[in-house]
Amino acid sequence: MILSIESSCDDSSIAITQIQDARLLWHCKISQEKEHSSYGGIVPEIASRMHAQDLPQLLEKAKKVFDFKDLKAIAVTTQPGLSVTLIEGLVMAKALSLELQIPLIGINHLKGHIFSLFINKDTTTFPLGVLLVSGGHTQIIEAKDSKNMRIIANTLDDSFGESFDKVAKMLGLPYPGGPIIEQLSHKYQNNDLYDFPIPLKNYKDIAFSFSGLKNAVRLIIDKGADHAKVAKSFQTTACKHLLQQTERYFKRFTTPKYFSIVGGASANIFLREELDKLCKKYNKTLLLTPLEFCSDNAAMIGRYAREKFLQGSFDEITKLQCSPKSGDGEFL
Ligand code: KG4
Ligand code: ZN
């Protein structure tokens, strides 16, 4: 079994994954949404303190269910994320690795999100196109296999999830904004939506941008607009933008047969449905993560760690560090 730890942002999570068949044996997560909700975003200092309190609690819980002598490796998210929260998981992982005398495996959080597609499956599906939408990232990634993942498109400013958080804040709603904006959008039944311009419509490259849309939303709110209508119009435009850029990717590249959407914001049902239609049009098979594993969790970290374990890819305890940035240039 592998014990995995996730603390890159505002979720403390620990999971136990069976190496043999990739089965998720145990998973537990403590979210800090309440602690950050009134600030409209994550406060790193608070997040760090909460991890220092919550991770040991989760470890105690896991210890009651499993004999740690059966563990074969410790995995931990090392990048990208908040330095002050990543370090909490890393220190715990190093202590466990030393105490149990078992190898350490550092995990890239974004690759973890991609491996959320394969939780409880002992096979993987590559080559694979990926739309990654989280609180920190909005990217199209082409994954040749588990080691070779190239970034095809990136955001020029905010991320998709972050724009939901900011619009929620403008409407006086708590963090995280994604699920709240999605719910609010259902309250508006008409089709006469605000005509927000779709970002980067005539841009030559494949890229994302949400800051212009965010400003357009702000102007409408200042004029006293209906909140549910704002939520639905914003969500529709933001998703149309994602789809337009994804369609560009399908048109301009020879793309893999499999496409997927991962990350916290991939829980958005409207986005899932629209992407499903687009994939059908281009004859792609769409892979989706179960809703419970879209947002940050240690199960996806454990699933990717199992892959690295089988490849014999381990990290040295004295050398493994955390980093706020991901990978190396255009590669994850
Ligand atoms: O992947 P994640 O849990 O954390 C990061 O790695 O960043 O993603 C969190 C982000 C937040 O910005 C949140 O508002 C957004 O995902 N999100 C959503 C939805 N659920 C979560 N955005 C749009 N629609 C949703 N249903
Ligand atoms: Zn994430």
Coordinates of N, CA, C and O in Angstrom, one line a residue, residues 4 6 15 24 27 77 107 109-117 119 293-305:
S4 N -0.6 8.5 0.7 CA -0.4 9.7 0.0 C -1.0 10.9 0.8 O -2.0 10.8 1.4
E6 N -1.9 15.2 0.5 CA -2.1 16.4 -0.3 C -2.3 17.6 0.6 O -3.2 17.6 1.5
A15 N -4.7 9.5 1.7 CA -5.3 8.4 1.1 C -4.4 7.2 1.2 O -3.2 7.3 1.4
L24 N -8.5 2.2 -4.4 CA -8.4 3.2 -3.3 C -9.0 2.5 -2.0 O -10.2 2.2 -2.0
H27 N -9.7 7.0 2.1 CA -9.5 8.4 1.7 C -10.2 9.3 2.7 O -11.4 9.1 3.0
T77 N 2.3 15.6 -2.5 CA 2.3 16.7 -3.5 C 3.5 17.6 -3.2 O 3.6 18.1 -2.0
I107 N 5.0 14.2 -5.9 CA 4.0 14.2 -7.0 C 3.7 15.6 -7.4 O 3.5 16.5 -6.6
H109 N 1.0 18.0 -8.6 CA -0.4 18.1 -8.3 C -1.2 18.1 -9.6 O -2.3 17.5 -9.6
L110 N -0.7 18.7 -10.7 CA -1.5 18.8 -11.9 C -1.6 17.4 -12.6 O -2.6 17.0 -13.1
K111 N -0.4 16.7 -12.5 CA -0.5 15.3 -13.0 C -1.4 14.4 -12.1 O -2.1 13.5 -12.6
G112 N -1.4 14.8 -10.9 CA -2.3 14.1 -9.9 C -3.8 14.3 -10.4 O -4.5 13.3 -10.5
H113 N -4.1 15.5 -10.8 CA -5.5 15.8 -11.3 C -5.8 14.9 -12.5 O -6.9 14.4 -12.7
I114 N -4.8 14.8 -13.4 CA -5.0 13.9 -14.6 C -5.2 12.4 -14.1 O -6.1 11.8 -14.7
F115 N -4.5 12.0 -13.1 CA -4.6 10.6 -12.7 C -5.9 10.4 -11.9 O -6.2 9.3 -11.5
S116 N -6.6 11.5 -11.5 CA -7.9 11.3 -10.9 C -8.9 10.6 -11.8 O -9.8 10.0 -11.3
L117 N -8.6 10.6 -13.1 CA -9.4 9.8 -14.1 C -9.3 8.3 -13.9 O -10.1 7.6 -14.3
I119 N -8.5 6.7 -10.8 CA -8.7 6.2 -9.5 C -9.6 4.9 -9.5 O -10.6 4.8 -10.2
F293 N -14.0 13.3 -6.8 CA -12.5 13.4 -6.9 C -12.1 14.6 -7.8 O -10.9 14.6 -8.3
C294 N -13.0 15.5 -8.2 CA -12.6 16.6 -9.0 C -11.8 17.6 -8.2 O -10.8 18.1 -8.7
S295 N -12.3 18.0 -7.1 CA -11.5 18.9 -6.2 C -10.3 18.2 -5.6 O -10.2 17.0 -5.6
D296 N -9.4 19.0 -5.0 CA -8.2 18.5 -4.5 C -8.4 17.3 -3.5 O -9.2 17.4 -2.6
N297 N -7.6 16.3 -3.7 CA -7.7 15.1 -2.8 C -6.4 14.3 -2.9 O -5.6 14.4 -3.8
A298 N -6.2 13.4 -1.9 CA -5.0 12.6 -1.9 C -5.2 11.3 -2.6 O -4.2 10.7 -2.9
A299 N -6.4 11.0 -3.0 CA -6.6 9.7 -3.8 C -6.0 9.8 -5.1 O -5.3 8.9 -5.6
M300 N -6.1 11.0 -5.8 CA -5.4 11.1 -7.1 C -3.9 11.2 -7.0 O -3.2 10.7 -7.9
I301 N -3.4 11.7 -5.9 CA -2.0 11.7 -5.6 C -1.5 10.3 -5.4 O -0.4 9.9 -6.0
G302 N -2.3 9.5 -4.7 CA -1.9 8.0 -4.5 C -2.0 7.3 -5.8 O -1.2 6.4 -6.0
R303 N -3.0 7.6 -6.7 CA -3.1 6.9 -7.9 C -1.9 7.1 -8.8 O -1.4 6.2 -9.5
Y304 N -1.4 8.4 -8.9 CA -0.3 8.6 -9.7 C 1.0 8.1 -9.0 O 1.9 7.6 -9.7
A305 N 1.0 8.1 -7.7 CA 2.2 7.5 -7.0 C 2.3 6.0 -7.3 O 3.4 5.5 -7.4

